[in-house]
Short mmCIF file of C-alpha atoms in Angstrom, two decimals:
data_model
loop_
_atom_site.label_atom_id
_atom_site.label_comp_id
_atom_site.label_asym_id
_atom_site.label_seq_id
_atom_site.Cartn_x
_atom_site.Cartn_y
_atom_site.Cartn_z
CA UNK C 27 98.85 138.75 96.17
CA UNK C 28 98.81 136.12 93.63
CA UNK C 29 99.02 132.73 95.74
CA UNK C 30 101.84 130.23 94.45
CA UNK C 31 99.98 126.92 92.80
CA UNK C 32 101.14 123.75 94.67
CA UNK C 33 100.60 120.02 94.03
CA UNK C 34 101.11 117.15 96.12
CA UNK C 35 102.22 113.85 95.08
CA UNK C 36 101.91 111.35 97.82
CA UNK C 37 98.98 111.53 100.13
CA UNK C 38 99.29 109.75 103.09
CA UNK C 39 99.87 110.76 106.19
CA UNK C 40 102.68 113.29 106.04
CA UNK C 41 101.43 114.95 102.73
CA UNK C 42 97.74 114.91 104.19
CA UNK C 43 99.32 116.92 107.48
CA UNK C 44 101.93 118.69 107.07
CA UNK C 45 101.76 119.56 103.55
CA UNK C 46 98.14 119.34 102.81
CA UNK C 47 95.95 120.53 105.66
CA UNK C 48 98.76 122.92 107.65
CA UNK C 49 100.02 124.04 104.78
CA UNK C 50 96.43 125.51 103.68
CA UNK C 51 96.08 126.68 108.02
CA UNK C 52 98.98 128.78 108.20
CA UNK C 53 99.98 129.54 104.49
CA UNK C 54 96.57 129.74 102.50
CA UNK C 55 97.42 133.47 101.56
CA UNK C 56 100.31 132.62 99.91
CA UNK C 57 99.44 129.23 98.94
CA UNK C 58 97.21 127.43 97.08
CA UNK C 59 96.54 123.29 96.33
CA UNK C 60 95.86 123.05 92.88
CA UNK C 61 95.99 118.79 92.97
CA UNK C 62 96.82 116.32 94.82
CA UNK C 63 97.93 112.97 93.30
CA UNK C 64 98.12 109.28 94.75
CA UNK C 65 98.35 106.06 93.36
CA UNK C 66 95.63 104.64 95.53
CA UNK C 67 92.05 106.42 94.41
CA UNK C 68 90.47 105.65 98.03
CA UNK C 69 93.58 107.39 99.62
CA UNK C 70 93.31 110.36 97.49
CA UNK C 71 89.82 111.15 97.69
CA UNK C 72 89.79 110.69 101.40
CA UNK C 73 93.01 113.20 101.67
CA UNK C 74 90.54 115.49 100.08
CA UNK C 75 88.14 115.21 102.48
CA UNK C 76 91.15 115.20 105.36
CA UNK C 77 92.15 118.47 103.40
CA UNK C 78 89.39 120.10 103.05
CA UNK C 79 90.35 120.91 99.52
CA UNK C 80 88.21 120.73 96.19
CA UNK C 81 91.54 120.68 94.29
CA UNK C 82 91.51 117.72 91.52
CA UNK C 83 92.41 114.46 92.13
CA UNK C 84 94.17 112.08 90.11
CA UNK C 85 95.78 108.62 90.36
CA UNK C 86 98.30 109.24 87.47
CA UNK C 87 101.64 111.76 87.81
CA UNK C 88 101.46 113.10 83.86
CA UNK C 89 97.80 113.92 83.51
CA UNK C 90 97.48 116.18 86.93
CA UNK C 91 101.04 117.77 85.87
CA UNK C 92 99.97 118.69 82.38
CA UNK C 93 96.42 119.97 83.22
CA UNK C 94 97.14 121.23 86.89
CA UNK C 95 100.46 123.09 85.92
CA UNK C 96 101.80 123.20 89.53
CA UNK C 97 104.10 125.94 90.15
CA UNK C 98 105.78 123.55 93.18
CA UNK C 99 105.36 119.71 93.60
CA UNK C 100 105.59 118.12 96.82
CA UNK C 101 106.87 114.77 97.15
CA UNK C 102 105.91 112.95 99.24
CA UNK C 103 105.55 109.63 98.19
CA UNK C 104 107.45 105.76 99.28
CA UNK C 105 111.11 107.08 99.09
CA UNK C 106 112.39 104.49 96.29
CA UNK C 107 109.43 106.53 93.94
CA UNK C 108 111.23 110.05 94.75
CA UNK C 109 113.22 109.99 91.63
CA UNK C 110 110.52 109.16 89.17
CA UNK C 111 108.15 111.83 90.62
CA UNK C 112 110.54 114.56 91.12
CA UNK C 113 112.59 114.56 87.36
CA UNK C 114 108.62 114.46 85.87
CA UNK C 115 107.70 117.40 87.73
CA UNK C 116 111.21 119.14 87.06
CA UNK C 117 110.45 118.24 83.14
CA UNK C 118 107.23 119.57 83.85
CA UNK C 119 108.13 123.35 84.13
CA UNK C 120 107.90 122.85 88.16
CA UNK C 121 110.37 123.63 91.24
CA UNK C 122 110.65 120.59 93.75
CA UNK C 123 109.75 120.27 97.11
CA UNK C 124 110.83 116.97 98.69
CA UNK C 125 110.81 114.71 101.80
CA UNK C 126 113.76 113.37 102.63
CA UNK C 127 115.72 111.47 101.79
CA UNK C 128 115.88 112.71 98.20
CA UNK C 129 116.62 109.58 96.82
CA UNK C 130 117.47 105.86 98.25
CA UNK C 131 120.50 104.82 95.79
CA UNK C 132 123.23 106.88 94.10
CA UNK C 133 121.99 106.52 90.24
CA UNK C 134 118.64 107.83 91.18
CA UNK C 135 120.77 111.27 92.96
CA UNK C 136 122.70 111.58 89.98
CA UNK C 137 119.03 111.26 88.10
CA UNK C 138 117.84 114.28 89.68
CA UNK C 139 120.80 116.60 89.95
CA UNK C 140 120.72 116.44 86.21
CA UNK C 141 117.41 116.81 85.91
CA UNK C 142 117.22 119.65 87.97
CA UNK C 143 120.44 121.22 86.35
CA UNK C 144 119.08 120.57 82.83
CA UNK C 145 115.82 122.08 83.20
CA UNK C 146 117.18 125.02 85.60
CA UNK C 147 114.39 124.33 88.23
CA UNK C 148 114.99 123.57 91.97
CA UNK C 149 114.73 121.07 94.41
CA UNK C 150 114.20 121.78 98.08
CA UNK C 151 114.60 119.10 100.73
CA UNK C 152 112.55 118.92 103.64
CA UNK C 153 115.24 119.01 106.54
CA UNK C 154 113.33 120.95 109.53
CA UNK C 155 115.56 119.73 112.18
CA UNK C 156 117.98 122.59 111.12
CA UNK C 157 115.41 124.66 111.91
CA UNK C 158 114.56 123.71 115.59
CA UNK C 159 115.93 125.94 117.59
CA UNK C 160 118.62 124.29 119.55
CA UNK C 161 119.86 123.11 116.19
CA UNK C 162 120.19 126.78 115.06
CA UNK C 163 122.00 127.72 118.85
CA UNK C 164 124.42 124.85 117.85
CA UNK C 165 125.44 126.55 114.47
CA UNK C 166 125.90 129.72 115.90
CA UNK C 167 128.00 128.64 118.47
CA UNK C 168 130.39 126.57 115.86
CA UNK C 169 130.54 129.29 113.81
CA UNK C 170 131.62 131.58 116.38
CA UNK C 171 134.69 129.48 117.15
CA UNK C 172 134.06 129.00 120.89
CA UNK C 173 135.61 125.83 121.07
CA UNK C 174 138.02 126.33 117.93
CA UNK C 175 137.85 124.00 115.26
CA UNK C 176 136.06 120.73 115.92
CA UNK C 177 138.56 117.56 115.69
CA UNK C 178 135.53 115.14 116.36
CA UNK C 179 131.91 114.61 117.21
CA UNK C 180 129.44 111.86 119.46
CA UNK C 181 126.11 111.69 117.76
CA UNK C 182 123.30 108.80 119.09
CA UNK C 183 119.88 108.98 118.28
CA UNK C 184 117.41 107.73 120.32
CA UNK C 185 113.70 105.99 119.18
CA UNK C 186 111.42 105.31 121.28
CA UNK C 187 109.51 101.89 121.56
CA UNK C 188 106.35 103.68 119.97
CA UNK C 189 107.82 105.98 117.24
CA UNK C 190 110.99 103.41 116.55
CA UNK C 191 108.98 100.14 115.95
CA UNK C 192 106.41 102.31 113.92
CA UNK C 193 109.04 102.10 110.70
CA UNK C 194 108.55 98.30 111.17
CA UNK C 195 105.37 98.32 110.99
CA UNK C 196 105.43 99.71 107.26
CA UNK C 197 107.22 99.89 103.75
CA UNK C 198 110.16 101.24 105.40
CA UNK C 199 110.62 97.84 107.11
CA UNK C 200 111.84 96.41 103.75
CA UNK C 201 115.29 98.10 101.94
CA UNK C 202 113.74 98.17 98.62
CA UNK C 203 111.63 100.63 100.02
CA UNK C 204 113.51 103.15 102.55
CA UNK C 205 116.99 102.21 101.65
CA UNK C 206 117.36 100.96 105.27
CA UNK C 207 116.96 103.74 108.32
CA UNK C 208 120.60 104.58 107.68
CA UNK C 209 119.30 106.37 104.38
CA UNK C 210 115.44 106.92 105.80
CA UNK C 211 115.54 108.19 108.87
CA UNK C 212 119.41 108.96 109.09
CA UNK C 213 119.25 110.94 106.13
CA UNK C 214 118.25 113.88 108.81
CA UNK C 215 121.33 113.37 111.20
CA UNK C 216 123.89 113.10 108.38
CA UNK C 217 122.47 116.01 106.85
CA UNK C 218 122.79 117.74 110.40
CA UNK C 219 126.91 116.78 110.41
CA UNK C 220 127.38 118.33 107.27
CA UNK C 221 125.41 121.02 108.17
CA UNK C 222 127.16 121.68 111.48
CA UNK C 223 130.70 121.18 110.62
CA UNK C 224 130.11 123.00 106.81
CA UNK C 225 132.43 119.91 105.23
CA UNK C 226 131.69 116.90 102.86
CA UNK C 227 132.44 113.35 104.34
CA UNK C 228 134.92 111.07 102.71
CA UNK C 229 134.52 107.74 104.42
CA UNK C 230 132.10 105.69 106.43
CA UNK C 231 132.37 101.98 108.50
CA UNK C 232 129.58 101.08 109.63
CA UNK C 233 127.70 98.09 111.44
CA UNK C 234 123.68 97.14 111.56
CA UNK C 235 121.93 94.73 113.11
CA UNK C 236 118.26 93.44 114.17
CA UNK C 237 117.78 93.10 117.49
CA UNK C 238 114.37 93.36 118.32
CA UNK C 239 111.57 93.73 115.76
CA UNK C 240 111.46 91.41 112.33
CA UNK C 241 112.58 87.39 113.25
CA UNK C 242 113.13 88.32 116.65
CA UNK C 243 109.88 88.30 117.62
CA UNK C 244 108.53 85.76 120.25
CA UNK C 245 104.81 85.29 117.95
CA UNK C 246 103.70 86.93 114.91
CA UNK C 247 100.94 87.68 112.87
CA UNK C 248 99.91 89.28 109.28
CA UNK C 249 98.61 92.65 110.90
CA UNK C 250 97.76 94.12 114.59
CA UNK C 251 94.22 94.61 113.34
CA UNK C 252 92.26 90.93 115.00
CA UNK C 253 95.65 89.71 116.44
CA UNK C 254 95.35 86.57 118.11
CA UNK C 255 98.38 87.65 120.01
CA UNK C 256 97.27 91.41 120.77
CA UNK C 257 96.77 90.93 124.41
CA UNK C 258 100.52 89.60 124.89
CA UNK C 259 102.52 92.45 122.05
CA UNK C 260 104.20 94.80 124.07
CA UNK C 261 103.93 96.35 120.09
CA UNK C 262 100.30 95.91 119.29
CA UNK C 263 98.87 98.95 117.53
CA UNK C 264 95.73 99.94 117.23
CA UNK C 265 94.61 101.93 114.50
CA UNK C 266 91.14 102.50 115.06
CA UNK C 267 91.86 104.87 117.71
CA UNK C 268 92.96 107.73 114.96
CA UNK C 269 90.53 108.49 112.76
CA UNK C 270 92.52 109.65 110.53
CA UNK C 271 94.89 106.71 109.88
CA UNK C 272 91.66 104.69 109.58
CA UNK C 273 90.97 106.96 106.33
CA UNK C 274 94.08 107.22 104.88
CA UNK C 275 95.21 103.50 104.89
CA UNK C 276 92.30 101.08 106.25
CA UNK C 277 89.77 101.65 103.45
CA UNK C 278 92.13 101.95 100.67
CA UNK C 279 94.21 98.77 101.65
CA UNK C 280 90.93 97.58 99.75
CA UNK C 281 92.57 98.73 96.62
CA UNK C 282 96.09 97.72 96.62
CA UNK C 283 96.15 95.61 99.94
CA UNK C 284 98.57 97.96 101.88
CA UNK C 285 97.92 97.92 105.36
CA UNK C 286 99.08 100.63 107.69
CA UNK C 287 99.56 98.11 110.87
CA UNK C 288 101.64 94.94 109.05
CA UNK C 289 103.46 93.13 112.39
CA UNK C 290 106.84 94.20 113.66
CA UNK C 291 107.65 90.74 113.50
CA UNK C 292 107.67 89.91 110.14
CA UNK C 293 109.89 87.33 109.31
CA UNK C 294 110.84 89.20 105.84
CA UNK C 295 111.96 92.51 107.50
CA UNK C 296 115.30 92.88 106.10
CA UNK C 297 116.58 96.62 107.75
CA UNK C 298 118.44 97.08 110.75
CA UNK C 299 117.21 98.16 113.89
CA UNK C 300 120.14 98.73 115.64
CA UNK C 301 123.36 100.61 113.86
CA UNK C 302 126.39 102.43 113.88
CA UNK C 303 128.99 103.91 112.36
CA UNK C 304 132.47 106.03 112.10
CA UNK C 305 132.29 108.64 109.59
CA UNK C 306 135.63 110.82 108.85
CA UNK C 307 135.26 114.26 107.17
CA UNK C 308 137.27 116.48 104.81
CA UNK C 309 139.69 118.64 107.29
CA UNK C 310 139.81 115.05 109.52
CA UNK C 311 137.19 115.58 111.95
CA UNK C 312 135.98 111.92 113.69
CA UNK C 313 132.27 110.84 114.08
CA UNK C 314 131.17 108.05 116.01
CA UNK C 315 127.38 107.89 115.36
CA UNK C 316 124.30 105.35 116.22
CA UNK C 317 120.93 104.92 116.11
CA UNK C 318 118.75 102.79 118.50
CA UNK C 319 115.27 102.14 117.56
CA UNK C 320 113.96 100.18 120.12
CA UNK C 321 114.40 102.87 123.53
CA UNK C 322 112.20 103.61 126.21
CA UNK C 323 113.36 107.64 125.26
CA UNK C 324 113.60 109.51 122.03
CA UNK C 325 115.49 111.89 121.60
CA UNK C 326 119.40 112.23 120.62
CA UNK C 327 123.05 113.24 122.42
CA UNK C 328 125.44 114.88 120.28
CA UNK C 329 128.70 116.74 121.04
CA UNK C 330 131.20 118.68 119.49
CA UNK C 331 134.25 118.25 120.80
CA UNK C 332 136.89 121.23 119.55
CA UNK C 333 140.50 122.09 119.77
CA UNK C 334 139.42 124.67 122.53
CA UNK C 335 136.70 122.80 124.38
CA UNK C 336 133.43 121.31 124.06
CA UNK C 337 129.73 121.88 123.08
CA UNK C 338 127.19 119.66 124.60
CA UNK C 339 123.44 119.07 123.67
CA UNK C 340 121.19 116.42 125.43
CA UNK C 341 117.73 116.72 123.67
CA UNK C 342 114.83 115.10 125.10
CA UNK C 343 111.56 114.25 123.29
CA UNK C 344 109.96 111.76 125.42
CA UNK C 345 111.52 109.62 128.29
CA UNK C 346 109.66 107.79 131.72
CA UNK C 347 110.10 111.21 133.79
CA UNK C 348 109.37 114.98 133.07
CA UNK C 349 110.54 116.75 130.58
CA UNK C 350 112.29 120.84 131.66
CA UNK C 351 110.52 123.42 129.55
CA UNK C 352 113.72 123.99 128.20
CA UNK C 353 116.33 122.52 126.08
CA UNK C 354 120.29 123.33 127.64
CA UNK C 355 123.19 123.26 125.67
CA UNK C 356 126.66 122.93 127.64
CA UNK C 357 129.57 125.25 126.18
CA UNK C 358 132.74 124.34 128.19
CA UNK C 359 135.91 126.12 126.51
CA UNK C 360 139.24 124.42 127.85
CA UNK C 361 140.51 126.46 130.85
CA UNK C 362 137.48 128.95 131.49
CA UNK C 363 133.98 128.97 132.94
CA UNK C 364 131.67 126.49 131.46
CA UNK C 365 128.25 128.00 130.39
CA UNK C 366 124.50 127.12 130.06
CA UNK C 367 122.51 128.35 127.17
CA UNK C 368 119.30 127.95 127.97
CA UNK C 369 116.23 127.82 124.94
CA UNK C 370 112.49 127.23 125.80
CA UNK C 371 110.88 124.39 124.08
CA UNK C 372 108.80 125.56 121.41
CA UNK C 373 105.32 123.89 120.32
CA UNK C 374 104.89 122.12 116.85
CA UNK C 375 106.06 120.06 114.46
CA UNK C 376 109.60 119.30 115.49
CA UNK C 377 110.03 121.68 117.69
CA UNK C 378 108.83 124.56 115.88
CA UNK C 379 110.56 123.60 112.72
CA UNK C 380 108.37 122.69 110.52
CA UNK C 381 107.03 125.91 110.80
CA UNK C 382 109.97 127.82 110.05
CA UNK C 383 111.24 125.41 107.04
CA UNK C 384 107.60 126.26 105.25
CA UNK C 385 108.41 130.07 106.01
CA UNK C 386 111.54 129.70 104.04
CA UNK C 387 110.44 127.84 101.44
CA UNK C 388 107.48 129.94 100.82
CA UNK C 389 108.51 133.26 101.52
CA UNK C 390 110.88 134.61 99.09
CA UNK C 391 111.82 137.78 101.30
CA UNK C 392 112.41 135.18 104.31
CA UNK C 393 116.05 136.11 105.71
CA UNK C 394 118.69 133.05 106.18
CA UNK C 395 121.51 133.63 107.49
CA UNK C 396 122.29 130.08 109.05
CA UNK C 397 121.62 128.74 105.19
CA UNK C 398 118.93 126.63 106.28
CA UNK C 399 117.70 126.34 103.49
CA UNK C 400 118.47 122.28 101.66
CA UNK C 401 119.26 122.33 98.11
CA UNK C 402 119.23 118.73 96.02
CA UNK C 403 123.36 119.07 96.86
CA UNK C 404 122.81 118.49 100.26
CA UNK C 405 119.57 116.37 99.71
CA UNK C 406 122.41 114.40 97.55
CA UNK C 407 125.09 114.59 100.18
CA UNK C 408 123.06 113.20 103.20
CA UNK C 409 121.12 110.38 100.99
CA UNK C 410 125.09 109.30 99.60
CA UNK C 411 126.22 109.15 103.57
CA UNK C 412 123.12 106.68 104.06
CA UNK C 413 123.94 104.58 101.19
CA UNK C 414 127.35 104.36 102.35
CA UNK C 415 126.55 103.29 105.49
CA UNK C 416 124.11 100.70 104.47
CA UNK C 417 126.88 99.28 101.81
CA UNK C 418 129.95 99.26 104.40
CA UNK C 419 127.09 97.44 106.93
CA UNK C 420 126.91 94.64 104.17
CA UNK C 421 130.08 94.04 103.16
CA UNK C 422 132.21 94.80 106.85
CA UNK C 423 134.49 97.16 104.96
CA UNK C 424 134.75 100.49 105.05
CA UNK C 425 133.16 102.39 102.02
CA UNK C 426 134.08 105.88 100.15
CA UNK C 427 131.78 108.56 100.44
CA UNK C 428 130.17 109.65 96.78
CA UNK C 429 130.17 113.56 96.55
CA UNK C 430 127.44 115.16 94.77
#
């Protein structure tokens, strides 16, 4: 079998993982890296290494797409770059495979939808929470009308004081950058409403605020690494104890003075860590939503609540006490026995996900049935929720939904 030729752009940590060095693990028959490509020369070399790949490196988009001639390009670069990266590699000949979100402002969705419906290549986006198995119970259950048609939903999101302060630590700590975690990180959750309820949203208030990271901070400093307040920051990180960060980020902040442990405190932080916000849907369904990054559990609550009952999911990732080897969902219809469904926790990447999303996206025989599967329309429509969000949290009014 003729293994599919795949680039990545972007090679930091999540590229050097999940898409680099798992990717070759548990897909190397069907796949092979042909180059890798980061702006940063130290980074990219050491991603080789990290790898274990002899596939070309460059520090330059054009040159590795012109002499590499990926089939696929994966993106995963700083989100405000996705646009640039993804129409070249469209231009190129090449199908898409992104991170989310797909892009951090409307003109630069709009940039790539035409791009990708000009040149008649694709764009996938990296959602694998759809494919974590309580999220695929959850469909299945909505579709089969259980609880009738859902009239409104509770959705809060949980990060932990490890996992939620580690976006303030980096470029995602700054707007320009991520967009804000209402497009960054809540790219996923959006995408999981429209997924779930199968319906476009039309409107979105919303409120953010910064609580606990950025100026709130009691001391700061320029970077965790020789802290003169380490021994006092409930936050301070240290780096040294994984190898591989130290590879990816310490030596090549050499080059372009980037560092992978900047201080939560920063006085220049301008993203919210603590939000909400009331989206309404096509058909008139409610959702209240939020997102907490500062939590001593991660992990999220949602429920659907329908015109014959209820569907209720607590999922826990980490918390201060143990963790059942088993995720439950609640399915209480109005006027009948309430059931337990029952799924065992599965190992890996979100929950077993990320496995399954790379089975999709590189098997072309793979089966979906649940239309798992993220196309640059719903890339589009979860990124345009996010920068909703983040406008109506600005201005205090609520904003129109942009469709796709």
């Amino acid at each position: 079998m003729e293994r599919r030729r795949v680039a990545i752009v972007g090679t930091g940590h999540r590229g050097t993982g999940m898409w680099g060095r798992e990717l070759v693990e548990r897909y190397g028959g069907v796949v092979e890296i042909a180059g890798l490509c980061d702006i940063n020369a130290r980074r990219v070399a050491a991603a080789q290494r990290l790898i274990g790949t002899n596939a070309p490196a460059y520090t330059q988009l054009a040159p590795m797409l012109r002499e590499v001639k990926p089939e696929t390009v994966i993106v995963t670069t700083r989100d405000d770059t996705h646009d640039d990266v993804i129409v070249a590699a469209l231009e190129s000949g090449a199908n898409v495979i992104t991170e989310k979100p797909m892009a951090t402002t409307a003109a630069k969705i709009r940039r790539i939808l035409d791009a990708s419906a000009r040149t008649g290549r694709r764009v996938d986006v990296t959602f694998n929470y759809r494919y974590s198995p309580f999220a695929a119970k959850l469909k299945e259950l909505l579709a089969s009308g259980v609880i009738g048609d859902v009239v409104s939903v509770d959705f809060h999101w949980y990060l932990d004081t490890a996992h939620g302060a580690d976006y303030f630590r980096r470029w995602h700590a700054y707007s320009r950058y991520s967009g804000t975690l209402f497009v960054h990180k809540a790219t996923h959750h959006f995408d999981l409403l429209n997924w779930y309820l199968g319906a476009n949203p039309v409107e979105v208030f919303a409120r953010g605020s910064l609580r606990h990271y950025g100026r709130r901070g009691p001391f700061r400093g320029p970077r965790c690494r020789d802290c003169p307040h380490a021994g006092e920051c409930d936050f301070h990180f240290d780096m040294t104890r994984k190898a591989s960060l130290e590879e990816l980020y310490e030596a090549p902040s050499a080059e372009d003075g980037y560092v992978r442990d900047a201080c939560v405190f920063r006085e220049d932080i301008d993203i919210w860590d603590t939000m909400s916000a009331d989206l309404l849907y096509e058909g008139g369904v409610q959702v209240t939503y939020s997102l907490n990054a500062c939590m001593p559990i991660e992990g999220h609550h949602l429920a659907f609540n329908g015109t014959k009952g209820r569907i209720q999911l607590r999922h826990r990732e980490t918390q201060p006490f143990p963790i059942s080897d088993y995720d439950e969902i609640l399915v209480m219809p109005n006027f009948s026995t309430a059931e337990a469904v029952r799924l065992p926790r599965i190992e890996g990447g979100h929950f077993g996900g990320d496995d399954r999303l790379r089975t999709h996206l590189f098997d072309a025989l793979a089966p979906d049935p649940l239309s798992q599967r993220a196309d640059a329309r719903a890339g589009a429509q979860a990124a345009l929720v996010g920068i909703a969000a983040a406008e109506s949290a600005r201005s205090g009014k609520p904003v129109h939904v942009e469709k796709p």
